PDB file of C-alpha atoms and ligand atoms in Angstrom:
ATOM      1  CA  MET O  23      15.368  43.226  34.942  1.00  0.00           C
ATOM      2  CA  VAL O  24      13.961  46.694  34.358  1.00  0.00           C
ATOM      3  CA  ALA O  25      11.196  46.620  36.976  1.00  0.00           C
ATOM      4  CA  GLU O  26      11.245  49.873  38.939  1.00  0.00           C
ATOM      5  CA  THR O  27       9.262  48.368  41.761  1.00  0.00           C
ATOM      6  CA  ARG O  28       9.205  44.959  43.393  1.00  0.00           C
ATOM      7  CA  LEU O  29       6.930  43.577  46.034  1.00  0.00           C
ATOM      8  CA  SER O  30       8.634  41.671  48.813  1.00  0.00           C
ATOM      9  CA  VAL O  31       7.451  39.974  51.965  1.00  0.00           C
ATOM     10  CA  HIS O  32       9.235  42.738  53.916  1.00  0.00           C
ATOM     11  CA  ASP O  33       6.642  45.208  52.616  1.00  0.00           C
ATOM     12  CA  LEU O  34       3.723  43.417  54.223  1.00  0.00           C
ATOM     13  CA  ILE O  35       1.878  44.089  57.448  1.00  0.00           C
ATOM     14  CA  TRP O  36      -0.920  41.655  58.280  1.00  0.00           C
ATOM     15  CA  PRO O  37      -3.999  43.074  60.046  1.00  0.00           C
ATOM     16  CA  VAL O  38      -5.638  40.343  62.148  1.00  0.00           C
ATOM     17  CA  PHE O  39      -8.773  40.084  64.276  1.00  0.00           C
ATOM     18  CA  VAL O  40      -8.832  38.451  67.670  1.00  0.00           C
ATOM     19  CA  HIS O  41     -11.903  37.427  69.672  1.00  0.00           C
ATOM     20  CA  GLU O  42     -12.536  36.095  73.156  1.00  0.00           C
ATOM     21  CA  GLY O  43     -14.037  32.790  72.079  1.00  0.00           C
ATOM     22  CA  ALA O  44     -12.406  29.431  71.517  1.00  0.00           C
ATOM     23  CA  GLY O  45     -11.423  28.527  67.974  1.00  0.00           C
ATOM     24  CA  ASN O  46     -11.080  30.611  64.832  1.00  0.00           C
ATOM     25  CA  VAL O  47     -14.259  31.836  63.153  1.00  0.00           C
ATOM     26  CA  ALA O  48     -14.488  32.885  59.504  1.00  0.00           C
ATOM     27  CA  VAL O  49     -15.530  36.494  58.780  1.00  0.00           C
ATOM     28  CA  ASP O  50     -18.344  36.243  56.214  1.00  0.00           C
ATOM     29  CA  ALA O  51     -17.679  39.685  54.770  1.00  0.00           C
ATOM     30  CA  LEU O  52     -13.988  38.946  54.178  1.00  0.00           C
ATOM     31  CA  PRO O  53     -13.313  35.648  52.389  1.00  0.00           C
ATOM     32  CA  GLY O  54     -10.171  34.015  53.787  1.00  0.00           C
ATOM     33  CA  VAL O  55     -10.121  36.174  56.941  1.00  0.00           C
ATOM     34  CA  GLU O  56     -10.772  34.780  60.418  1.00  0.00           C
ATOM     35  CA  ARG O  57     -11.368  36.067  63.879  1.00  0.00           C
ATOM     36  CA  PHE O  58      -8.650  34.244  65.797  1.00  0.00           C
ATOM     37  CA  SER O  59      -8.778  32.901  69.320  1.00  0.00           C
ATOM     38  CA  ILE O  60      -5.689  33.825  71.333  1.00  0.00           C
ATOM     39  CA  GLU O  61      -4.290  30.384  70.609  1.00  0.00           C
ATOM     40  CA  GLY O  62      -5.084  30.720  66.898  1.00  0.00           C
ATOM     41  CA  LEU O  63      -3.510  34.172  66.851  1.00  0.00           C
ATOM     42  CA  VAL O  64      -0.252  32.906  68.303  1.00  0.00           C
ATOM     43  CA  GLU O  65      -0.127  30.152  65.676  1.00  0.00           C
ATOM     44  CA  ALA O  66      -0.874  32.664  62.905  1.00  0.00           C
ATOM     45  CA  ALA O  67       1.799  35.029  64.213  1.00  0.00           C
ATOM     46  CA  ARG O  68       4.333  32.207  64.176  1.00  0.00           C
ATOM     47  CA  GLU O  69       3.462  31.333  60.597  1.00  0.00           C
ATOM     48  CA  ALA O  70       3.653  34.984  59.567  1.00  0.00           C
ATOM     49  CA  TYR O  71       7.043  35.322  61.239  1.00  0.00           C
ATOM     50  CA  ASP O  72       8.335  32.156  59.542  1.00  0.00           C
ATOM     51  CA  LEU O  73       7.181  33.519  56.179  1.00  0.00           C
ATOM     52  CA  GLY O  74       9.152  36.723  56.830  1.00  0.00           C
ATOM     53  CA  ILE O  75       6.243  39.118  57.470  1.00  0.00           C
ATOM     54  CA  PRO O  76       7.726  41.825  59.705  1.00  0.00           C
ATOM     55  CA  ALA O  77       4.611  42.856  61.627  1.00  0.00           C
ATOM     56  CA  ILE O  78       0.970  42.201  62.390  1.00  0.00           C
ATOM     57  CA  ALA O  79      -1.663  44.816  63.288  1.00  0.00           C
ATOM     58  CA  LEU O  80      -4.121  43.615  65.926  1.00  0.00           C
ATOM     59  CA  PHE O  81      -7.834  44.429  66.120  1.00  0.00           C
ATOM     60  CA  PRO O  82     -10.023  43.112  68.933  1.00  0.00           C
ATOM     61  CA  VAL O  83     -13.643  41.983  68.650  1.00  0.00           C
ATOM     62  CA  VAL O  84     -15.091  43.244  71.919  1.00  0.00           C
ATOM     63  CA  PRO O  85     -18.338  41.796  73.334  1.00  0.00           C
ATOM     64  CA  ALA O  86     -21.212  44.293  73.716  1.00  0.00           C
ATOM     65  CA  GLU O  87     -21.255  44.067  77.514  1.00  0.00           C
ATOM     66  CA  LYS O  88     -17.712  45.466  77.671  1.00  0.00           C
ATOM     67  CA  LYS O  89     -18.573  48.593  75.684  1.00  0.00           C
ATOM     68  CA  ASN O  90     -19.544  51.813  77.440  1.00  0.00           C
ATOM     69  CA  ASP O  91     -19.670  55.543  76.797  1.00  0.00           C
ATOM     70  CA  ASP O  92     -16.337  56.099  78.595  1.00  0.00           C
ATOM     71  CA  ALA O  93     -14.653  53.306  76.605  1.00  0.00           C
ATOM     72  CA  SER O  94     -13.154  52.158  79.904  1.00  0.00           C
ATOM     73  CA  GLU O  95     -12.221  48.737  78.508  1.00  0.00           C
ATOM     74  CA  ALA O  96      -9.723  50.535  76.226  1.00  0.00           C
ATOM     75  CA  SER O  97      -7.409  51.063  79.196  1.00  0.00           C
ATOM     76  CA  ASN O  98      -8.022  47.771  80.992  1.00  0.00           C
ATOM     77  CA  PRO O  99      -4.622  46.043  81.295  1.00  0.00           C
ATOM     78  CA  HIS O 100      -6.392  42.653  81.374  1.00  0.00           C
ATOM     79  CA  SER O 101      -8.423  43.261  78.223  1.00  0.00           C
ATOM     80  CA  LEU O 102      -8.517  40.880  75.256  1.00  0.00           C
ATOM     81  CA  ILE O 103      -6.143  43.032  73.221  1.00  0.00           C
ATOM     82  CA  CYS O 104      -3.577  43.258  76.045  1.00  0.00           C
ATOM     83  CA  THR O 105      -3.736  39.500  76.606  1.00  0.00           C
ATOM     84  CA  ALA O 106      -3.344  38.977  72.858  1.00  0.00           C
ATOM     85  CA  ILE O 107      -0.328  41.321  72.586  1.00  0.00           C
ATOM     86  CA  ALA O 108       1.383  39.674  75.563  1.00  0.00           C
ATOM     87  CA  ALA O 109       0.726  36.172  74.210  1.00  0.00           C
ATOM     88  CA  VAL O 110       2.223  37.006  70.800  1.00  0.00           C
ATOM     89  CA  LYS O 111       5.260  38.808  72.227  1.00  0.00           C
ATOM     90  CA  GLU O 112       5.940  35.940  74.604  1.00  0.00           C
ATOM     91  CA  THR O 113       5.803  33.190  72.003  1.00  0.00           C
ATOM     92  CA  VAL O 114       6.878  34.962  68.790  1.00  0.00           C
ATOM     93  CA  PRO O 115       8.995  37.874  70.053  1.00  0.00           C
ATOM     94  CA  GLY O 116      10.485  38.514  66.608  1.00  0.00           C
ATOM     95  CA  ILE O 117       7.272  39.666  64.977  1.00  0.00           C
ATOM     96  CA  GLY O 118       6.351  43.326  65.315  1.00  0.00           C
ATOM     97  CA  VAL O 119       3.019  44.005  66.996  1.00  0.00           C
ATOM     98  CA  ILE O 120       1.135  47.140  65.963  1.00  0.00           C
ATOM     99  CA  ALA O 121      -1.759  48.090  68.235  1.00  0.00           C
ATOM    100  CA  ASP O 122      -4.579  50.366  67.122  1.00  0.00           C
ATOM    101  CA  VAL O 123      -5.393  53.423  69.214  1.00  0.00           C
ATOM    102  CA  ALA O 124      -9.064  54.407  68.772  1.00  0.00           C
ATOM    103  CA  LEU O 125     -12.185  53.873  70.816  1.00  0.00           C
ATOM    104  CA  ASP O 126     -14.533  52.316  68.252  1.00  0.00           C
ATOM    105  CA  PRO O 127     -14.162  48.727  69.551  1.00  0.00           C
ATOM    106  CA  TYR O 128     -15.083  49.949  73.037  1.00  0.00           C
ATOM    107  CA  THR O 129     -17.981  52.366  72.568  1.00  0.00           C
ATOM    108  CA  PRO O 130     -21.631  51.286  72.146  1.00  0.00           C
ATOM    109  CA  HIS O 131     -22.108  53.838  69.333  1.00  0.00           C
ATOM    110  CA  GLY O 132     -19.045  52.646  67.372  1.00  0.00           C
ATOM    111  CA  HIS O 133     -17.419  56.075  67.108  1.00  0.00           C
ATOM    112  CA  ASP O 134     -13.654  56.427  67.541  1.00  0.00           C
ATOM    113  CA  GLY O 135     -14.085  59.014  70.278  1.00  0.00           C
ATOM    114  CA  ILE O 136     -16.174  60.077  73.255  1.00  0.00           C
ATOM    115  CA  VAL O 137     -19.614  61.346  72.267  1.00  0.00           C
ATOM    116  CA  GLU O 138     -21.414  64.204  74.011  1.00  0.00           C
ATOM    117  CA  HIS O 139     -24.764  65.590  72.829  1.00  0.00           C
ATOM    118  CA  GLY O 140     -24.512  63.469  69.693  1.00  0.00           C
ATOM    119  CA  ASP O 141     -21.072  64.690  68.601  1.00  0.00           C
ATOM    120  CA  VAL O 142     -17.590  63.238  68.992  1.00  0.00           C
ATOM    121  CA  VAL O 143     -15.686  65.581  71.296  1.00  0.00           C
ATOM    122  CA  ASN O 144     -12.051  65.944  70.341  1.00  0.00           C
ATOM    123  CA  ASP O 145     -10.304  67.071  73.519  1.00  0.00           C
ATOM    124  CA  ALA O 146     -12.148  64.799  75.951  1.00  0.00           C
ATOM    125  CA  THR O 147     -11.215  61.912  73.659  1.00  0.00           C
ATOM    126  CA  LEU O 148      -7.486  62.721  73.759  1.00  0.00           C
ATOM    127  CA  ALA O 149      -7.172  61.849  77.445  1.00  0.00           C
ATOM    128  CA  VAL O 150      -8.769  58.444  76.894  1.00  0.00           C
ATOM    129  CA  LEU O 151      -6.567  57.748  73.851  1.00  0.00           C
ATOM    130  CA  CYS O 152      -3.466  58.553  75.898  1.00  0.00           C
ATOM    131  CA  LYS O 153      -4.458  56.053  78.576  1.00  0.00           C
ATOM    132  CA  GLN O 154      -5.195  53.487  75.891  1.00  0.00           C
ATOM    133  CA  ALA O 155      -1.829  54.006  74.168  1.00  0.00           C
ATOM    134  CA  VAL O 156       0.094  53.628  77.432  1.00  0.00           C
ATOM    135  CA  THR O 157      -1.898  50.484  78.299  1.00  0.00           C
ATOM    136  CA  LEU O 158      -1.043  48.968  74.908  1.00  0.00           C
ATOM    137  CA  ALA O 159       2.639  49.856  75.251  1.00  0.00           C
ATOM    138  CA  LYS O 160       2.733  48.309  78.733  1.00  0.00           C
ATOM    139  CA  ALA O 161       1.183  45.131  77.327  1.00  0.00           C
ATOM    140  CA  GLY O 162       4.123  44.934  74.913  1.00  0.00           C
ATOM    141  CA  ALA O 163       2.955  46.618  71.694  1.00  0.00           C
ATOM    142  CA  ASP O 164       5.993  47.548  69.574  1.00  0.00           C
ATOM    143  CA  ILE O 165       4.190  50.331  67.693  1.00  0.00           C
ATOM    144  CA  VAL O 166       1.018  52.229  68.536  1.00  0.00           C
ATOM    145  CA  ALA O 167      -1.150  53.347  65.649  1.00  0.00           C
ATOM    146  CA  PRO O 168      -3.722  56.062  66.326  1.00  0.00           C
ATOM    147  CA  SER O 169      -6.516  55.512  63.780  1.00  0.00           C
ATOM    148  CA  ASP O 170      -8.984  57.818  65.527  1.00  0.00           C
ATOM    149  CA  MET O 171      -8.222  61.038  63.567  1.00  0.00           C
ATOM    150  CA  MET O 172      -8.703  63.399  66.528  1.00  0.00           C
ATOM    151  CA  ASP O 173      -6.775  66.669  66.217  1.00  0.00           C
ATOM    152  CA  GLY O 174      -3.657  66.820  68.370  1.00  0.00           C
ATOM    153  CA  ARG O 175      -3.624  63.152  69.235  1.00  0.00           C
ATOM    154  CA  VAL O 176      -0.099  62.388  68.071  1.00  0.00           C
ATOM    155  CA  ALA O 177       1.416  65.047  70.368  1.00  0.00           C
ATOM    156  CA  ALA O 178      -0.755  63.986  73.291  1.00  0.00           C
ATOM    157  CA  ILE O 179       0.070  60.292  72.867  1.00  0.00           C
ATOM    158  CA  ARG O 180       3.798  61.052  72.413  1.00  0.00           C
ATOM    159  CA  ASP O 181       3.844  62.969  75.711  1.00  0.00           C
ATOM    160  CA  ALA O 182       1.885  60.279  77.525  1.00  0.00           C
ATOM    161  CA  LEU O 183       4.189  57.509  76.273  1.00  0.00           C
ATOM    162  CA  ASP O 184       7.331  59.494  77.138  1.00  0.00           C
ATOM    163  CA  ASP O 185       6.029  60.221  80.649  1.00  0.00           C
ATOM    164  CA  GLU O 186       5.597  56.503  81.261  1.00  0.00           C
ATOM    165  CA  GLY O 187       9.055  55.570  79.975  1.00  0.00           C
ATOM    166  CA  PHE O 188       8.010  54.489  76.476  1.00  0.00           C
ATOM    167  CA  GLU O 189      10.209  56.989  74.619  1.00  0.00           C
ATOM    168  CA  ASN O 190      11.174  54.229  72.199  1.00  0.00           C
ATOM    169  CA  THR O 191       7.666  53.179  71.218  1.00  0.00           C
ATOM    170  CA  PRO O 192       7.079  54.607  67.747  1.00  0.00           C
ATOM    171  CA  ILE O 193       3.823  56.150  66.589  1.00  0.00           C
ATOM    172  CA  LEU O 194       2.390  55.081  63.250  1.00  0.00           C
ATOM    173  CA  ALA O 195      -0.105  57.846  62.542  1.00  0.00           C
ATOM    174  CA  TYR O 196      -3.144  57.218  60.397  1.00  0.00           C
ATOM    175  CA  THR O 197      -2.400  60.560  58.791  1.00  0.00           C
ATOM    176  CA  ALA O 198      -4.704  60.692  55.807  1.00  0.00           C
ATOM    177  CA  LYS O 199      -7.622  58.518  56.801  1.00  0.00           C
ATOM    178  CA  TYR O 200     -10.607  59.220  54.610  1.00  0.00           C
ATOM    179  CA  ALA O 201     -14.264  58.889  55.615  1.00  0.00           C
ATOM    180  CA  SER O 202     -14.616  55.907  53.287  1.00  0.00           C
ATOM    181  CA  ALA O 203     -17.462  53.486  52.678  1.00  0.00           C
ATOM    182  CA  LEU O 204     -14.788  50.864  52.020  1.00  0.00           C
ATOM    183  CA  TYR O 205     -14.483  50.158  55.771  1.00  0.00           C
ATOM    184  CA  GLY O 206     -17.847  48.320  55.735  1.00  0.00           C
ATOM    185  CA  PRO O 207     -16.528  44.737  55.929  1.00  0.00           C
ATOM    186  CA  PHE O 208     -14.087  45.695  58.729  1.00  0.00           C
ATOM    187  CA  ARG O 209     -16.956  47.086  60.742  1.00  0.00           C
ATOM    188  CA  ASP O 210     -18.745  43.750  60.239  1.00  0.00           C
ATOM    189  CA  ALA O 211     -15.637  41.876  61.370  1.00  0.00           C
ATOM    190  CA  VAL O 212     -15.294  43.815  64.631  1.00  0.00           C
ATOM    191  CA  GLY O 213     -19.028  44.234  65.120  1.00  0.00           C
ATOM    192  CA  SER O 214     -19.143  48.047  65.043  1.00  0.00           C
ATOM    193  CA  ARG O 215     -21.323  48.401  61.935  1.00  0.00           C
ATOM    194  CA  THR O 216     -24.648  47.891  63.717  1.00  0.00           C
ATOM    195  CA  SER O 217     -23.532  50.171  66.561  1.00  0.00           C
ATOM    196  CA  LEU O 218     -22.665  52.906  64.092  1.00  0.00           C
ATOM    197  CA  GLY O 219     -25.961  52.476  62.214  1.00  0.00           C
ATOM    198  CA  LYS O 220     -26.476  55.290  59.750  1.00  0.00           C
ATOM    199  CA  ALA O 221     -23.981  57.582  61.476  1.00  0.00           C
ATOM    200  CA  ASP O 222     -20.755  58.466  59.680  1.00  0.00           C
ATOM    201  CA  LYS O 223     -17.308  59.603  60.755  1.00  0.00           C
ATOM    202  CA  ARG O 224     -17.091  62.694  58.588  1.00  0.00           C
ATOM    203  CA  SER O 225     -16.598  65.069  61.498  1.00  0.00           C
ATOM    204  CA  TYR O 226     -13.148  63.557  62.099  1.00  0.00           C
ATOM    205  CA  GLN O 227     -12.142  61.509  59.042  1.00  0.00           C
ATOM    206  CA  MET O 228     -11.141  63.244  55.789  1.00  0.00           C
ATOM    207  CA  ASN O 229     -13.259  64.270  52.833  1.00  0.00           C
ATOM    208  CA  PRO O 230     -12.521  61.971  49.839  1.00  0.00           C
ATOM    209  CA  ALA O 231     -12.641  65.054  47.603  1.00  0.00           C
ATOM    210  CA  ASN O 232      -9.501  66.550  49.139  1.00  0.00           C
ATOM    211  CA  SER O 233      -5.821  65.908  48.545  1.00  0.00           C
ATOM    212  CA  ARG O 234      -4.053  69.121  49.625  1.00  0.00           C
ATOM    213  CA  GLU O 235      -5.587  68.663  53.050  1.00  0.00           C
ATOM    214  CA  ALA O 236      -3.673  65.377  53.376  1.00  0.00           C
ATOM    215  CA  VAL O 237      -0.458  67.409  53.271  1.00  0.00           C
ATOM    216  CA  ALA O 238      -1.757  69.603  56.092  1.00  0.00           C
ATOM    217  CA  GLU O 239      -2.578  66.486  58.124  1.00  0.00           C
ATOM    218  CA  ALA O 240       0.910  65.120  57.441  1.00  0.00           C
ATOM    219  CA  GLU O 241       2.591  68.365  58.502  1.00  0.00           C
ATOM    220  CA  LEU O 242       0.640  68.313  61.754  1.00  0.00           C
ATOM    221  CA  ASP O 243       1.452  64.670  62.488  1.00  0.00           C
ATOM    222  CA  ILE O 244       5.143  65.209  61.732  1.00  0.00           C
ATOM    223  CA  SER O 245       5.354  68.310  63.909  1.00  0.00           C
ATOM    224  CA  GLU O 246       3.604  66.433  66.712  1.00  0.00           C
ATOM    225  CA  GLY O 247       6.170  63.617  66.657  1.00  0.00           C
ATOM    226  CA  ALA O 248       4.801  60.887  64.379  1.00  0.00           C
ATOM    227  CA  ASP O 249       7.377  58.310  63.236  1.00  0.00           C
ATOM    228  CA  MET O 250       5.470  56.899  60.266  1.00  0.00           C
ATOM    229  CA  LEU O 251       2.541  58.144  58.214  1.00  0.00           C
ATOM    230  CA  MET O 252      -0.304  56.166  56.727  1.00  0.00           C
ATOM    231  CA  VAL O 253      -2.723  56.679  53.867  1.00  0.00           C
ATOM    232  CA  LYS O 254      -6.027  54.839  54.068  1.00  0.00           C
ATOM    233  CA  PRO O 255      -7.692  53.413  51.956  1.00  0.00           C
ATOM    234  CA  GLY O 256      -4.878  52.528  49.547  1.00  0.00           C
ATOM    235  CA  THR O 257      -5.722  51.897  45.893  1.00  0.00           C
ATOM    236  CA  TYR O 258      -8.426  54.587  45.703  1.00  0.00           C
ATOM    237  CA  TYR O 259      -5.921  57.100  47.111  1.00  0.00           C
ATOM    238  CA  LEU O 260      -2.744  56.392  45.148  1.00  0.00           C
ATOM    239  CA  ASP O 261      -2.388  60.112  44.408  1.00  0.00           C
ATOM    240  CA  ILE O 262      -2.286  60.810  48.150  1.00  0.00           C
ATOM    241  CA  ILE O 263       0.380  58.152  48.746  1.00  0.00           C
ATOM    242  CA  SER O 264       2.427  59.640  45.950  1.00  0.00           C
ATOM    243  CA  LYS O 265       1.962  63.194  47.190  1.00  0.00           C
ATOM    244  CA  LEU O 266       2.956  62.421  50.779  1.00  0.00           C
ATOM    245  CA  ARG O 267       5.915  60.433  49.538  1.00  0.00           C
ATOM    246  CA  ASP O 268       7.076  63.510  47.616  1.00  0.00           C
ATOM    247  CA  VAL O 269       6.565  66.149  50.281  1.00  0.00           C
ATOM    248  CA  CYS O 270       7.464  64.256  53.503  1.00  0.00           C
ATOM    249  CA  SER O 271      10.615  62.453  54.498  1.00  0.00           C
ATOM    250  CA  LEU O 272       9.005  60.066  56.960  1.00  0.00           C
ATOM    251  CA  PRO O 273       8.048  56.553  55.851  1.00  0.00           C
ATOM    252  CA  VAL O 274       4.632  56.432  54.172  1.00  0.00           C
ATOM    253  CA  LEU O 275       2.520  53.306  54.596  1.00  0.00           C
ATOM    254  CA  ALA O 276      -0.722  52.368  52.866  1.00  0.00           C
ATOM    255  CA  TYR O 277      -3.700  50.390  54.159  1.00  0.00           C
ATOM    256  CA  HIS O 278      -5.422  48.203  51.567  1.00  0.00           C
ATOM    257  CA  VAL O 279      -8.675  48.219  53.529  1.00  0.00           C
ATOM    258  CA  SER O 280     -11.362  45.614  53.997  1.00  0.00           C
ATOM    259  CA  GLY O 281     -13.601  46.798  51.140  1.00  0.00           C
ATOM    260  CA  GLU O 282     -10.693  46.852  48.689  1.00  0.00           C
ATOM    261  CA  TYR O 283      -9.722  43.330  49.738  1.00  0.00           C
ATOM    262  CA  ALA O 284     -13.309  42.029  49.654  1.00  0.00           C
ATOM    263  CA  MET O 285     -13.936  43.338  46.131  1.00  0.00           C
ATOM    264  CA  VAL O 286     -10.973  41.396  44.768  1.00  0.00           C
ATOM    265  CA  LYS O 287     -11.904  38.204  46.620  1.00  0.00           C
ATOM    266  CA  LEU O 288     -15.594  38.276  45.719  1.00  0.00           C
ATOM    267  CA  ALA O 289     -14.989  39.099  42.055  1.00  0.00           C
ATOM    268  CA  ALA O 290     -12.449  36.259  41.905  1.00  0.00           C
ATOM    269  CA  GLU O 291     -15.000  33.882  43.480  1.00  0.00           C
ATOM    270  CA  LYS O 292     -17.389  34.869  40.689  1.00  0.00           C
ATOM    271  CA  GLY O 293     -14.726  33.928  38.167  1.00  0.00           C
ATOM    272  CA  LEU O 294     -14.343  37.463  36.822  1.00  0.00           C
ATOM    273  CA  PHE O 295     -10.561  37.394  37.024  1.00  0.00           C
ATOM    274  CA  ASP O 296      -7.647  35.679  38.685  1.00  0.00           C
ATOM    275  CA  GLY O 297      -7.778  36.889  42.287  1.00  0.00           C
ATOM    276  CA  ASP O 298      -4.104  36.350  43.119  1.00  0.00           C
ATOM    277  CA  SER O 299      -2.994  38.357  40.099  1.00  0.00           C
ATOM    278  CA  VAL O 300      -5.341  41.245  40.838  1.00  0.00           C
ATOM    279  CA  MET O 301      -4.287  41.263  44.494  1.00  0.00           C
ATOM    280  CA  MET O 302      -0.630  41.454  43.447  1.00  0.00           C
ATOM    281  CA  GLU O 303      -1.463  44.254  41.014  1.00  0.00           C
ATOM    282  CA  ALA O 304      -3.243  46.205  43.770  1.00  0.00           C
ATOM    283  CA  LEU O 305      -0.258  45.832  46.098  1.00  0.00           C
ATOM    284  CA  ILE O 306       2.340  46.750  43.489  1.00  0.00           C
ATOM    285  CA  SER O 307       0.280  49.823  42.561  1.00  0.00           C
ATOM    286  CA  MET O 308       0.564  51.124  46.123  1.00  0.00           C
ATOM    287  CA  LYS O 309       4.270  50.352  46.188  1.00  0.00           C
ATOM    288  CA  ARG O 310       4.728  52.133  42.838  1.00  0.00           C
ATOM    289  CA  ALA O 311       2.873  55.148  44.231  1.00  0.00           C
ATOM    290  CA  GLY O 312       5.427  55.303  47.057  1.00  0.00           C
ATOM    291  CA  ALA O 313       4.203  53.162  49.939  1.00  0.00           C
ATOM    292  CA  GLN O 314       7.055  51.684  51.957  1.00  0.00           C
ATOM    293  CA  ALA O 315       4.848  49.080  53.612  1.00  0.00           C
ATOM    294  CA  ILE O 316       1.306  47.909  53.024  1.00  0.00           C
ATOM    295  CA  LEU O 317      -1.280  46.671  55.468  1.00  0.00           C
ATOM    296  CA  THR O 318      -3.251  43.962  53.737  1.00  0.00           C
ATOM    297  CA  TYR O 319      -5.540  41.124  54.788  1.00  0.00           C
ATOM    298  CA  ALA O 320      -3.868  39.151  52.001  1.00  0.00           C
ATOM    299  CA  ALA O 321      -0.415  39.409  53.638  1.00  0.00           C
ATOM    300  CA  ARG O 322      -0.132  35.729  54.569  1.00  0.00           C
ATOM    301  CA  ASP O 323      -1.460  34.503  51.203  1.00  0.00           C
ATOM    302  CA  VAL O 324       0.808  36.874  49.314  1.00  0.00           C
ATOM    303  CA  ALA O 325       3.823  35.879  51.419  1.00  0.00           C
ATOM    304  CA  ARG O 326       3.108  32.243  50.542  1.00  0.00           C
ATOM    305  CA  LEU O 327       2.856  33.140  46.838  1.00  0.00           C
ATOM    306  CA  LEU O 328       6.070  35.149  46.925  1.00  0.00           C
ATOM    307  CA  LYS O 329       7.838  32.180  48.481  1.00  0.00           C
ATOM    308  CA  ALA O 330       6.452  29.587  46.041  1.00  0.00           C
TER     309      ALA O 330
HETATM  310  C1  PBG I 422     -11.320  52.258  63.345  1.00  0.00           C
HETATM  311  C2  PBG I 422     -10.691  51.560  62.228  1.00  0.00           C
HETATM  312  C3  PBG I 422     -11.359  51.283  61.038  1.00  0.00           C
HETATM  313  C4  PBG I 422     -10.483  50.559  60.252  1.00  0.00           C
HETATM  314  C5  PBG I 422      -9.291  50.406  60.956  1.00  0.00           C
HETATM  315  N1  PBG I 422      -9.430  51.057  62.203  1.00  0.00           N
HETATM  316  C6  PBG I 422     -12.750  51.546  60.621  1.00  0.00           C
HETATM  317  C7  PBG I 422     -13.327  52.852  60.795  1.00  0.00           C
HETATM  318  O1  PBG I 422     -12.652  53.893  60.823  1.00  0.00           O
HETATM  319  O2  PBG I 422     -14.550  52.859  60.922  1.00  0.00           O
HETATM  320  C8  PBG I 422     -10.854  50.064  58.885  1.00  0.00           C
HETATM  321  C9  PBG I 422      -9.976  49.086  58.269  1.00  0.00           C
HETATM  322  C10 PBG I 422     -10.531  48.363  57.114  1.00  0.00           C
HETATM  323  O3  PBG I 422     -11.600  48.682  56.554  1.00  0.00           O
HETATM  324  O4  PBG I 422      -9.881  47.397  56.718  1.00  0.00           O
HETATM  325  N2  PBG I 422     -10.535  52.987  64.189  1.00  0.00           N
END
């Protein structure tokens, strides 16, 4: 009766992996998570829609031979991700499809941008991201979500989308994306961990020691035309969610990332605690901090629990 915060299925966004192969394949690093075939993805999207989950966020597993330094596959209209978006929108039009804008699935080094002389180059990357965003919108993506953290990308992508007639495609900006070690299992799932090797993304992702800087990032994204802001990871950065919620009027979303999910699942497998309860507690903590929606690999499981 007196709960200030409630978790509902409407708060959930389900990140899902899609691969080129036939059949769904379990991701070892993420118990309960699969790489879906296109067919499996469509089935999963239908189930998610029937459960009331408003949107899925798609991530492609791209074979090594399609990766190159220009990330040209990122703007191929016949790519896996474009085929996947079109298949979902054709069969389950009611579910929102969020498509990631970043080059890491498409580059052999696993960085989110174009690399020259060993460094990610911001401005050369922007042009490629713009092409990628337009390609995703043309394929039918309802929302594009730049996760690359280049400076100026929201404005550049907004202009590119508007020029191509996609004025109504919103941008979900990964506003405060920290250079976190918690992305490890995700990188296993999409196969970018070995490409990245010992390199890190600290030249473009944020320093975990900083919170005021997140406000600066939010101000930039808002002024550039973002429609929604995201904080990532989620539970380790509750103060950032809360801060952005206080100082910005745009919706703030949180991403409960792969490492946060995996810790709960693996500890539960060891019998340390009840996994469902801890997962719920993690999600409600982000909601309490101010997140209006939460990306979580547990979305389908949690939606089933909420319904039961
Ligand atoms: C890359 C991207 C990453 C995640 C989402 N998009 C990894 C990274 O920045 O290396 C991580 C998500 C997760 O860990 O669940 N653009």
